[in-house]
Amino acid sequence: MIQTLAFYLFAVLTIGSGAITILARNPVHSVLWLILAFFNAAGLMVLVGAEFIAMLLVIVYVGAVAVLFLFVVMMLDIDFAELRAGFVKNFPLGMLVAVVLLAEIILGVGAYRAGALQLGTPDGTASAAVGLSNIEALGALLYSRYLFLFEAAGIILLVAMIGAIVLTLRHRPGVRGQNVARQVYRRAEDATINTRPEVGAGIKL
Amino acid sequence: MTDFFMGLGMSYEWAWFVATVSGILLIAFPLMLAVALIIYVDRKVWAAINLRRGPNVVGPFGILQSFADGLKVFLQETIIPSAANKGIFLLAPIVTFTVALAAWAVVPFGPEAVLADINVGLLYILAISSLSVYGVVMSGWASNSKYPFFSAMRASAQMISYEVSIGFILVCVVLWAGTFNLNEIVLAQKGHGLGFINGYFFNILLFPMWVVFFISSLAETQRVPFDLTEAESELVAGYQTEYSSMSFALFWLGEYANILLMCTLNAILFFGGWLPPVDWEPLYAVPGIVWLLVKIFFFFFMFSWVMATVPRYRYDQLMRLGWKVFLPMSLIFIFVISGYLMATGHFA
């Protein structure tokens, strides 16, 4: 009973906040609604018994990716008139994306009706791996059967990261950086001298 | 607790509901009281190190100072800047406060005294504490003012940087304990050091990780060497600049609840949580929550001590420490620790 109630709560909120994400006028509001959608999706994951995925969804998407989104969007200076002018121009492209998404939904419904995929049910009785916790089950699969794919995904991410760094790296000459090791190793004897100059003679530095 | 309420003649559903609600209240109310008192402690420790007296007027030894401050703030007028984005402006302190309270759901106060004993407890805490940045970012943007905005940008960069190394440190602890459940992590530390010291800190591989974790938790809660988000010399009061009255107080309470949470995490992950410091039978006669509170208080004292001692970091130094020192170090320790555990057959 309470699982069904929770399922409908999360599902309605996910779809609702997803809709407001694209309808909101203010891009910052859009990102905040998107975060609510992520959050409710994590709730749905908990309901099907995938608590590890749910937590990762919150940590990675809500805790890191959406923060970066918000970081960028906050600094945007958006001209709404310009955005609306683009609407007519991009309409065919938008329709294409809509058709693709609709086809995916129909395919998804078809797959659901075929009943081949058994993930779990909204009432909380998930068909989890027997006798294993979520994390153990995932680890046992990732590090044995899908080891190559897992490592390949890691390599791809590494390459993407290096690419992003190379693209944005600039060497600026004349920047006075801080060399912490040098500061730490500097002793009082290196920096100060103790002399007793004659009157009027001065000292050489 | 559900059994207790069922004993009073309730049906299972009602007993569960009442037990959960009373569990939440049992954590939230003492936590609020603790926050009020810990602010007083913070000011007293700070004052003592500065050779001042600190709050000493309201109540005996000034112990009621925080309550007087709370009352004052409660009676003030809430001012909302006319150019602010009203909804998000009001939502931001609520987010900060709620998130600071929500993380306490999985904290074990004793062998049985835990509200939600879930398998992914540590991940839950990581997930919830990564949300605390939203309070700052939302308030900074919604205030529609320069200083809060700078503060919001600094906060989002800072929190992401230090969360990465915190995540890796938690992986080290989880590798050793073999579980994400906080209660089981505490139990795994029983007699860890030389067979009688309860705690992962007494371990040559995990002690450096504790040091990094402690410094990262200072950064995560925006305490003093890393309090760039509310650097009063540059940013007035950072993201709180435009806030007044209760909305300001909610930030205040949320911030200190987060600090207490980080102290608790230090105690649970590295210092044996509700276990006594040494594995000696008579010490177990003292209830576990007392040991946990003593440890939390010790770590809070260290937080205050740091605050009274060190100057603020510069922004580039903060980034350097997070990305160039802590991140490689915690990565190397993951390799070393998993290698050691494999070599000694810990996983078998």
Coordinates of C-alpha atoms in Angstrom, one line a residue:
Chain A
M1 CA 0.0 0.0 0.0
I2 CA 2.6 2.5 1.1
Q3 CA 4.9 1.4 -1.7
T4 CA 2.2 2.0 -4.3
L5 CA 1.5 5.4 -2.8
A6 CA 5.3 6.3 -2.8
F7 CA 5.6 5.0 -6.4
Y8 CA 2.8 7.3 -7.6
L9 CA 4.2 10.2 -5.6
F10 CA 7.7 9.8 -7.1
A11 CA 6.4 9.1 -10.6
V12 CA 4.1 12.1 -10.7
L13 CA 6.7 14.4 -9.3
T14 CA 9.4 13.1 -11.7
I15 CA 7.2 13.7 -14.7
G16 CA 5.8 16.9 -13.4
S17 CA 9.2 18.4 -12.6
G18 CA 10.5 17.1 -15.9
A19 CA 7.8 19.0 -17.7
I20 CA 8.4 22.2 -15.7
T21 CA 12.1 21.9 -16.5
I22 CA 11.4 22.5 -20.2
L23 CA 8.5 24.9 -19.6
A24 CA 10.2 27.2 -17.1
R25 CA 11.2 30.6 -18.4
N26 CA 14.1 31.1 -16.1
P27 CA 17.0 28.7 -16.9
V28 CA 18.0 28.6 -13.2
H29 CA 14.5 27.5 -12.3
S30 CA 14.8 24.8 -15.0
V31 CA 18.0 23.4 -13.5
L32 CA 16.4 23.4 -10.0
W33 CA 13.3 21.5 -11.3
L34 CA 15.7 19.1 -13.1
I35 CA 17.4 18.4 -9.8
L36 CA 14.0 17.6 -8.3
A37 CA 13.4 15.2 -11.2
F38 CA 16.7 13.5 -10.5
F39 CA 15.8 13.2 -6.9
N40 CA 12.5 11.6 -7.5
A41 CA 14.1 9.2 -10.0
A42 CA 16.4 8.2 -7.2
G43 CA 13.3 7.6 -5.1
L44 CA 11.9 5.3 -7.8
M45 CA 15.2 3.4 -7.9
V46 CA 14.9 2.8 -4.1
L47 CA 11.4 1.4 -4.7
V48 CA 12.7 -1.2 -7.1
G49 CA 15.3 -2.2 -4.6
A50 CA 18.3 -0.6 -6.4
E51 CA 19.4 1.5 -3.5
F52 CA 23.1 1.6 -4.6
I53 CA 22.1 3.1 -8.0
A54 CA 19.8 5.5 -6.2
M55 CA 22.5 6.8 -4.0
L56 CA 24.9 7.1 -7.0
L57 CA 22.3 9.0 -8.9
V58 CA 22.1 11.5 -6.1
I59 CA 25.8 11.7 -5.5
V60 CA 26.8 12.0 -9.2
Y61 CA 24.0 13.8 -10.9
V62 CA 22.5 15.9 -8.1
G63 CA 25.7 16.4 -6.1
A64 CA 28.2 17.0 -8.9
V65 CA 26.7 17.3 -12.5
A66 CA 23.8 19.5 -11.6
V67 CA 26.0 21.8 -9.4
L68 CA 28.2 22.4 -12.5
F69 CA 25.0 23.0 -14.6
L70 CA 23.8 25.5 -12.1
F71 CA 27.3 27.1 -11.9
V72 CA 27.2 27.7 -15.7
V73 CA 23.6 28.6 -16.0
M74 CA 23.8 31.1 -13.1
M75 CA 26.4 33.1 -15.0
L76 CA 24.5 33.1 -18.3
D77 CA 23.0 36.3 -19.5
I78 CA 20.0 35.1 -21.5
D79 CA 18.1 37.1 -23.9
F80 CA 14.6 35.6 -24.1
A81 CA 13.6 37.3 -27.3
E82 CA 16.6 35.7 -29.1
L83 CA 15.6 32.4 -27.7
R84 CA 12.1 32.6 -29.0
A85 CA 13.3 33.7 -32.4
G86 CA 15.3 30.4 -32.5
F87 CA 12.2 28.5 -31.8
V88 CA 10.8 28.7 -35.3
K89 CA 14.2 28.1 -37.0
N90 CA 14.8 25.0 -34.9
F91 CA 11.3 23.7 -35.1
P92 CA 12.0 20.9 -37.7
L93 CA 14.9 19.6 -35.6
G94 CA 12.8 19.7 -32.5
M95 CA 10.1 17.7 -34.2
L96 CA 12.7 15.1 -35.3
V97 CA 13.9 14.7 -31.7
A98 CA 10.3 14.4 -30.5
V99 CA 9.6 11.7 -33.1
V100 CA 12.7 9.7 -32.0
L101 CA 11.7 10.0 -28.3
L102 CA 8.1 9.0 -29.1
A103 CA 9.4 5.9 -31.0
E104 CA 11.5 5.1 -27.9
I105 CA 8.5 5.3 -25.6
I106 CA 6.5 3.1 -27.9
L107 CA 9.4 0.6 -28.1
G108 CA 9.7 0.7 -24.3
V109 CA 6.0 0.0 -23.9
G110 CA 6.3 -2.9 -26.4
A111 CA 9.2 -4.3 -24.5
Y112 CA 7.3 -4.0 -21.2
R113 CA 4.3 -5.8 -22.7
A114 CA 6.6 -8.6 -23.9
G115 CA 7.6 -9.1 -20.3
A116 CA 11.2 -10.1 -21.1
L117 CA 12.8 -7.6 -18.8
Q118 CA 12.3 -8.3 -15.1
L119 CA 13.7 -5.5 -13.1
G120 CA 11.4 -5.2 -10.2
T121 CA 7.9 -4.2 -9.3
P122 CA 6.6 -1.0 -7.8
D123 CA 5.4 -2.8 -4.7
G124 CA 9.0 -3.2 -3.6
T125 CA 9.5 -7.0 -4.3
A126 CA 12.6 -6.7 -6.5
S127 CA 14.0 -9.8 -8.2
A128 CA 17.5 -9.1 -6.8
A129 CA 20.4 -11.4 -7.0
V130 CA 19.9 -14.1 -4.4
G131 CA 21.8 -13.7 -1.2
L132 CA 23.8 -10.8 -2.4
S133 CA 23.6 -7.2 -1.4
N134 CA 23.2 -4.6 -4.1
I135 CA 26.8 -3.6 -4.1
E136 CA 28.2 -7.1 -4.0
A137 CA 26.0 -8.2 -6.9
L138 CA 27.0 -5.2 -9.0
G139 CA 30.7 -5.7 -8.2
A140 CA 30.6 -9.4 -8.9
L141 CA 29.3 -8.6 -12.4
L142 CA 31.4 -5.5 -13.2
Y143 CA 34.7 -7.0 -12.2
S144 CA 34.2 -10.4 -13.8
R145 CA 31.9 -10.7 -16.7
Y146 CA 32.0 -7.0 -17.8
L147 CA 35.5 -6.3 -16.8
F148 CA 36.6 -5.3 -20.3
L149 CA 33.6 -3.0 -20.9
F150 CA 34.1 -1.5 -17.4
E151 CA 37.8 -0.7 -18.0
A152 CA 37.1 0.5 -21.5
A153 CA 34.5 3.0 -20.1
G154 CA 37.2 4.2 -17.7
I155 CA 39.7 4.7 -20.5
I156 CA 37.2 6.6 -22.6
L157 CA 36.5 8.9 -19.7
L158 CA 40.2 9.4 -19.1
V159 CA 40.7 10.3 -22.7
A160 CA 37.8 12.7 -22.6
M161 CA 39.2 14.4 -19.5
I162 CA 42.7 14.7 -21.0
G163 CA 41.1 16.1 -24.1
A164 CA 39.2 18.8 -22.2
I165 CA 42.4 19.7 -20.3
V166 CA 44.5 20.0 -23.5
L167 CA 41.8 22.1 -25.2
T168 CA 41.7 24.6 -22.4
L169 CA 45.3 24.6 -21.4
R170 CA 47.1 27.9 -22.0
H171 CA 50.6 28.7 -21.0
R172 CA 50.7 32.3 -19.8
P173 CA 54.3 33.6 -19.4
G174 CA 55.1 35.9 -16.5
V175 CA 52.5 34.5 -14.0
R176 CA 53.9 34.6 -10.5
G177 CA 52.8 31.3 -9.0
Q178 CA 53.3 30.0 -5.5
N179 CA 55.9 27.3 -5.1
V180 CA 54.9 25.8 -1.7
A181 CA 57.8 23.4 -1.4
R182 CA 60.3 26.3 -1.9
Q183 CA 58.5 28.3 0.7
V184 CA 58.5 25.5 3.2
Y185 CA 62.2 24.7 2.6
R186 CA 63.3 28.3 3.0
R187 CA 65.0 28.9 6.3
A188 CA 65.6 32.1 8.2
E189 CA 69.4 31.8 7.5
D190 CA 68.7 32.0 3.7
A191 CA 66.5 35.1 4.0
T192 CA 68.2 37.2 6.6
I193 CA 71.7 38.4 7.3
N194 CA 73.0 39.9 10.5
T195 CA 75.6 42.6 10.0
R196 CA 77.1 45.4 11.9
P197 CA 77.8 48.1 9.3
E198 CA 80.1 51.0 10.0
V199 CA 78.4 54.4 10.4
G200 CA 78.0 55.9 6.9
A201 CA 79.5 52.8 5.1
G202 CA 76.2 51.0 4.4
I203 CA 76.0 47.4 3.4
K204 CA 76.1 45.6 0.0
L205 CA 73.0 43.5 -0.8
Chain B
M1 CA 10.9 0.9 19.1
T2 CA 8.1 -0.5 16.8
D3 CA 7.7 -3.4 19.2
F4 CA 7.3 -1.0 22.2
F5 CA 4.4 0.8 20.5
M6 CA 2.9 -2.5 19.4
G7 CA 3.0 -3.5 23.1
L8 CA 0.8 -0.5 23.8
G9 CA -1.9 -2.1 21.7
M10 CA -1.4 -0.5 18.3
S11 CA -1.5 -2.3 15.0
Y12 CA 1.8 -2.8 13.2
E13 CA 1.4 0.0 10.7
W14 CA 0.4 2.5 13.4
A15 CA 3.2 1.4 15.7
W16 CA 5.7 1.7 12.8
F17 CA 4.5 5.2 12.0
V18 CA 4.5 6.4 15.6
A19 CA 7.9 4.8 16.2
T20 CA 9.4 6.5 13.1
V21 CA 8.0 9.9 13.9
S22 CA 9.1 9.7 17.5
G23 CA 12.6 8.5 16.4
I24 CA 12.9 11.5 14.1
L25 CA 11.9 13.9 17.0
L26 CA 14.2 12.1 19.4
I27 CA 17.1 12.9 17.0
A28 CA 16.0 16.4 15.8
F29 CA 15.2 18.0 19.1
P30 CA 18.4 17.0 21.0
L31 CA 20.3 18.0 17.9
M32 CA 18.8 21.5 17.9
L33 CA 19.6 21.8 21.6
A34 CA 23.1 20.5 20.9
V35 CA 23.6 23.0 18.1
A36 CA 22.6 25.9 20.4
L37 CA 25.0 24.8 23.1
I38 CA 27.8 23.9 20.7
I39 CA 27.7 27.5 19.3
Y40 CA 28.2 28.6 22.9
V41 CA 31.1 26.2 23.3
D42 CA 32.6 27.4 20.0
R43 CA 32.6 31.0 21.1
K44 CA 34.0 30.1 24.6
V45 CA 36.9 28.0 23.1
W46 CA 37.6 30.7 20.6
A47 CA 37.6 33.3 23.3
A48 CA 39.8 31.3 25.7
I49 CA 42.4 30.8 23.0
N50 CA 42.3 34.6 22.3
L51 CA 42.6 35.3 26.0
R52 CA 39.1 36.8 26.1
R53 CA 36.1 35.9 28.3
G54 CA 33.6 35.1 25.6
P55 CA 29.8 35.2 26.3
N56 CA 29.4 35.4 30.1
V57 CA 26.3 37.5 30.7
V58 CA 23.1 35.5 29.9
G59 CA 22.6 32.7 32.4
P60 CA 25.3 31.0 34.5
F61 CA 28.7 31.3 32.6
G62 CA 26.7 32.8 29.7
I63 CA 25.4 29.4 28.8
L64 CA 22.0 30.7 27.7
Q65 CA 23.6 33.1 25.2
S66 CA 22.6 31.1 22.1
F67 CA 19.0 31.0 23.3
A68 CA 19.0 34.7 23.8
D69 CA 20.4 35.1 20.3
G70 CA 17.8 32.8 18.9
L71 CA 15.0 34.8 20.6
K72 CA 16.4 38.0 19.3
V73 CA 16.6 36.7 15.7
F74 CA 13.1 35.2 16.0
L75 CA 11.6 38.6 16.9
Q76 CA 13.3 40.5 14.1
E77 CA 11.6 41.4 10.8
T78 CA 12.3 39.2 7.8
I79 CA 13.5 41.4 5.0
I80 CA 13.3 40.2 1.4
P81 CA 15.2 42.4 -1.0
S82 CA 12.9 43.7 -3.7
A83 CA 15.2 42.5 -6.5
A84 CA 15.6 39.0 -5.1
N85 CA 14.1 36.0 -6.7
K86 CA 11.6 35.5 -3.9
G87 CA 10.8 31.8 -4.1
I88 CA 14.3 30.6 -4.3
F89 CA 15.5 33.2 -1.8
L90 CA 13.1 31.7 0.8
L91 CA 13.7 28.1 -0.2
A92 CA 17.5 28.3 0.2
P93 CA 17.7 28.4 4.1
I94 CA 15.0 25.7 4.2
V95 CA 17.2 23.5 1.9
T96 CA 20.3 24.1 4.1
F97 CA 18.4 23.3 7.3
T98 CA 16.6 20.2 6.0
V99 CA 19.6 18.7 4.4
A100 CA 21.6 19.2 7.6
L101 CA 19.0 17.3 9.6
A102 CA 18.3 14.5 7.0
A103 CA 21.8 13.1 7.1
W104 CA 21.4 12.2 10.8
A105 CA 18.9 9.5 9.9
V106 CA 21.6 6.8 9.4
V107 CA 23.9 7.8 12.2
P108 CA 24.3 5.0 14.8
F109 CA 24.2 6.3 18.4
G110 CA 24.5 2.8 19.8
P111 CA 24.3 -0.8 18.7
E112 CA 20.5 -0.6 18.4
A113 CA 20.0 3.2 18.5
V114 CA 19.8 4.0 14.8
L115 CA 16.8 5.4 13.0
A116 CA 17.4 3.8 9.5
D117 CA 19.9 0.9 9.6
I118 CA 20.4 0.8 5.8
N119 CA 22.9 -1.1 3.8
V120 CA 24.2 2.0 2.0
G121 CA 24.4 4.2 5.0
L122 CA 27.7 5.8 4.1
L123 CA 26.7 6.5 0.6
Y124 CA 23.5 8.1 1.9
I125 CA 25.5 10.4 4.1
L126 CA 27.8 11.3 1.1
A127 CA 24.7 11.9 -1.1
I128 CA 23.0 14.1 1.5
S129 CA 26.0 16.1 2.4
S130 CA 26.7 16.7 -1.3
L131 CA 23.3 18.5 -1.4
S132 CA 24.3 21.0 1.2
V133 CA 26.0 23.1 -1.4
Y134 CA 22.6 23.9 -3.0
G135 CA 21.5 26.0 0.0
V136 CA 24.5 28.2 -0.6
V137 CA 24.3 28.3 -4.4
M138 CA 20.5 29.1 -4.3
S139 CA 20.8 31.8 -1.7
G140 CA 23.7 33.3 -3.6
W141 CA 21.9 33.5 -6.9
A142 CA 18.5 34.4 -5.5
S143 CA 19.8 37.4 -3.5
N144 CA 20.6 39.2 -6.8
S145 CA 23.6 40.9 -5.2
K146 CA 27.3 40.8 -6.0
Y147 CA 28.8 39.4 -2.8
P148 CA 26.4 36.5 -2.3
F149 CA 26.9 35.6 -5.9
F150 CA 30.7 35.4 -5.6
S151 CA 30.2 33.3 -2.5
A152 CA 27.9 30.9 -4.3
M153 CA 30.5 30.4 -7.1
R154 CA 33.2 29.8 -4.6
A155 CA 31.1 27.4 -2.6
S156 CA 30.2 25.2 -5.6
A157 CA 33.8 24.9 -6.7
Q158 CA 35.1 24.2 -3.2
M159 CA 32.5 21.6 -2.3
I160 CA 33.0 19.6 -5.5
S161 CA 36.7 19.6 -5.1
Y162 CA 36.8 18.3 -1.5
E163 CA 34.0 15.8 -2.0
V164 CA 36.1 13.9 -4.5
S165 CA 38.9 13.3 -1.9
I166 CA 36.3 12.6 0.8
G167 CA 34.8 9.9 -1.5
F168 CA 38.2 8.2 -2.0
I169 CA 38.9 8.3 1.8
L170 CA 35.5 6.7 2.4
V171 CA 36.5 4.0 -0.1
C172 CA 39.6 3.2 2.0
V173 CA 37.5 2.8 5.1
V174 CA 34.9 0.7 3.3
L175 CA 37.7 -1.6 1.8
W176 CA 38.9 -2.3 5.3
A177 CA 35.5 -2.7 6.9
G178 CA 33.9 -4.6 3.9
T179 CA 30.5 -2.8 4.3
F180 CA 28.7 0.5 3.7
N181 CA 26.6 0.0 6.8
L182 CA 27.7 2.5 9.5
N183 CA 26.9 0.2 12.4
E184 CA 29.0 -2.6 10.8
I185 CA 31.8 -0.2 10.1
V186 CA 31.8 0.6 13.9
L187 CA 31.8 -3.0 14.8
A188 CA 34.6 -3.8 12.4
Q189 CA 36.9 -1.4 14.3
K190 CA 36.6 -3.4 17.6
G191 CA 40.1 -4.3 18.7
H192 CA 41.5 -3.1 15.4
G193 CA 44.8 -1.6 16.8
L194 CA 47.0 -4.2 18.5
G195 CA 44.0 -6.2 19.4
F196 CA 42.7 -3.8 22.0
I197 CA 42.4 -0.3 20.6
N198 CA 39.0 0.4 19.0
G199 CA 39.4 2.5 15.9
Y200 CA 40.9 2.7 12.5
F201 CA 43.1 5.7 13.4
F202 CA 45.5 3.2 15.0
N203 CA 46.6 1.9 11.7
I204 CA 49.6 3.2 9.8
L205 CA 47.7 3.1 6.4
L206 CA 44.5 4.7 7.7
F207 CA 45.9 7.3 10.0
P208 CA 47.1 9.6 7.1
M209 CA 43.6 9.1 5.6
W210 CA 42.1 10.3 8.8
V211 CA 44.2 13.5 8.7
V212 CA 43.1 14.2 5.1
F213 CA 39.5 13.5 6.1
F214 CA 39.7 15.8 9.0
I215 CA 41.0 18.7 6.8
S216 CA 38.5 17.9 4.1
S217 CA 35.7 18.0 6.6
L218 CA 36.8 21.5 7.6
A219 CA 36.6 22.4 3.9
E220 CA 33.3 20.6 3.4
T221 CA 31.6 22.5 6.3
Q222 CA 33.4 25.8 5.3
R223 CA 35.1 26.2 8.6
V224 CA 37.9 28.6 9.2
P225 CA 40.9 27.9 7.0
F226 CA 38.5 27.3 4.2
D227 CA 35.7 29.7 5.0
L228 CA 36.0 31.6 1.7
T229 CA 32.3 31.5 1.1
E230 CA 31.7 33.9 4.0
A231 CA 35.1 35.7 4.1
E232 CA 34.0 38.8 5.9
S233 CA 37.0 40.8 4.7
E234 CA 36.2 40.3 1.0
L235 CA 32.5 39.3 0.8
V236 CA 30.8 41.0 3.7
A237 CA 29.0 37.8 4.9
G238 CA 29.0 35.8 1.7
Y239 CA 25.8 34.1 0.8
Q240 CA 24.1 35.3 4.1
T241 CA 24.6 38.9 3.3
E242 CA 20.9 39.6 2.3
Y243 CA 19.3 37.4 5.0
S244 CA 17.8 38.5 8.2
S245 CA 15.7 37.1 11.0
M246 CA 14.7 33.4 10.9
S247 CA 16.0 32.8 7.4
F248 CA 19.4 33.8 8.7
A249 CA 19.0 31.6 11.8
L250 CA 18.2 28.6 9.7
F251 CA 21.5 29.0 7.8
W252 CA 23.2 29.3 11.2
L253 CA 21.6 26.2 12.6
G254 CA 22.1 24.2 9.5
E255 CA 25.8 25.1 9.3
Y256 CA 26.4 23.9 12.9
A257 CA 24.3 20.8 12.4
N258 CA 26.6 20.0 9.4
I259 CA 29.7 20.6 11.5
L260 CA 28.4 18.2 14.2
L261 CA 27.7 15.7 11.5
M262 CA 31.2 15.9 10.2
C263 CA 32.6 15.5 13.8
T264 CA 30.3 12.4 14.1
L265 CA 31.6 11.0 10.9
N266 CA 35.2 11.4 12.1
A267 CA 34.3 9.6 15.3
I268 CA 32.4 6.8 13.5
L269 CA 34.7 6.1 10.6
F270 CA 38.1 6.4 12.4
F271 CA 37.6 6.4 16.1
G272 CA 35.2 3.6 16.7
G273 CA 31.9 5.4 17.0
W274 CA 30.0 4.2 20.0
L275 CA 32.7 1.8 21.1
P276 CA 34.8 2.7 24.1
P277 CA 38.4 3.8 23.1
V278 CA 39.9 0.5 24.3
D279 CA 38.5 -3.0 24.1
W280 CA 38.3 -3.6 27.8
E281 CA 35.2 -5.2 29.3
P282 CA 34.3 -2.8 32.1
L283 CA 34.3 0.1 29.7
Y284 CA 31.3 -1.4 27.9
A285 CA 29.2 -0.8 31.0
V286 CA 29.1 2.8 29.9
P287 CA 26.3 3.3 27.3
G288 CA 27.6 3.6 23.7
I289 CA 26.0 7.0 23.2
V290 CA 28.2 8.5 25.9
W291 CA 31.4 7.4 24.1
L292 CA 30.1 8.7 20.8
L293 CA 29.2 12.1 22.4
V294 CA 32.6 12.3 24.1
K295 CA 34.3 11.7 20.7
I296 CA 32.0 14.2 18.9
F297 CA 32.8 16.8 21.5
F298 CA 36.5 16.1 21.2
F299 CA 36.4 16.7 17.4
F300 CA 34.3 19.8 17.8
F301 CA 36.9 21.1 20.2
M302 CA 39.5 20.4 17.4
F303 CA 37.3 22.3 14.9
S304 CA 37.2 25.3 17.3
W305 CA 40.9 25.1 18.0
V306 CA 41.7 25.2 14.3
M307 CA 39.3 28.2 13.9
A308 CA 41.2 30.1 16.6
T309 CA 44.6 29.2 15.3
V310 CA 45.0 29.5 11.5
P311 CA 44.4 32.2 9.0
R312 CA 42.2 31.8 5.9
Y313 CA 43.4 30.1 2.8
R314 CA 43.6 32.0 -0.5
Y315 CA 41.4 30.7 -3.2
D316 CA 44.2 29.2 -5.4
Q317 CA 45.8 27.6 -2.4
L318 CA 42.4 26.0 -1.6
M319 CA 42.2 24.5 -5.1
R320 CA 45.8 23.4 -5.1
L321 CA 45.3 21.6 -1.8
G322 CA 42.2 19.8 -2.9
W323 CA 43.2 18.8 -6.4
K324 CA 47.0 18.5 -6.4
V325 CA 47.6 17.2 -2.9
F326 CA 44.6 15.4 -1.4
L327 CA 43.2 13.8 -4.6
P328 CA 46.5 12.1 -5.7
M329 CA 47.3 11.2 -2.1
S330 CA 43.9 9.5 -1.4
L331 CA 44.1 7.7 -4.8
I332 CA 47.6 6.3 -4.0
F333 CA 46.3 5.2 -0.6
I334 CA 43.4 3.3 -2.2
F335 CA 46.0 1.4 -4.3
V336 CA 48.2 0.8 -1.3
I337 CA 45.4 -0.3 1.0
S338 CA 43.7 -2.6 -1.5
G339 CA 47.1 -4.1 -2.3
Y340 CA 47.8 -4.6 1.3
L341 CA 44.4 -6.2 2.0
M342 CA 44.8 -8.5 -1.0
A343 CA 48.3 -9.5 0.0
T344 CA 47.3 -10.3 3.6
G345 CA 44.2 -12.2 2.4
H346 CA 41.7 -9.8 4.1
F347 CA 39.1 -10.5 1.5
A348 CA 39.3 -14.2 1.6

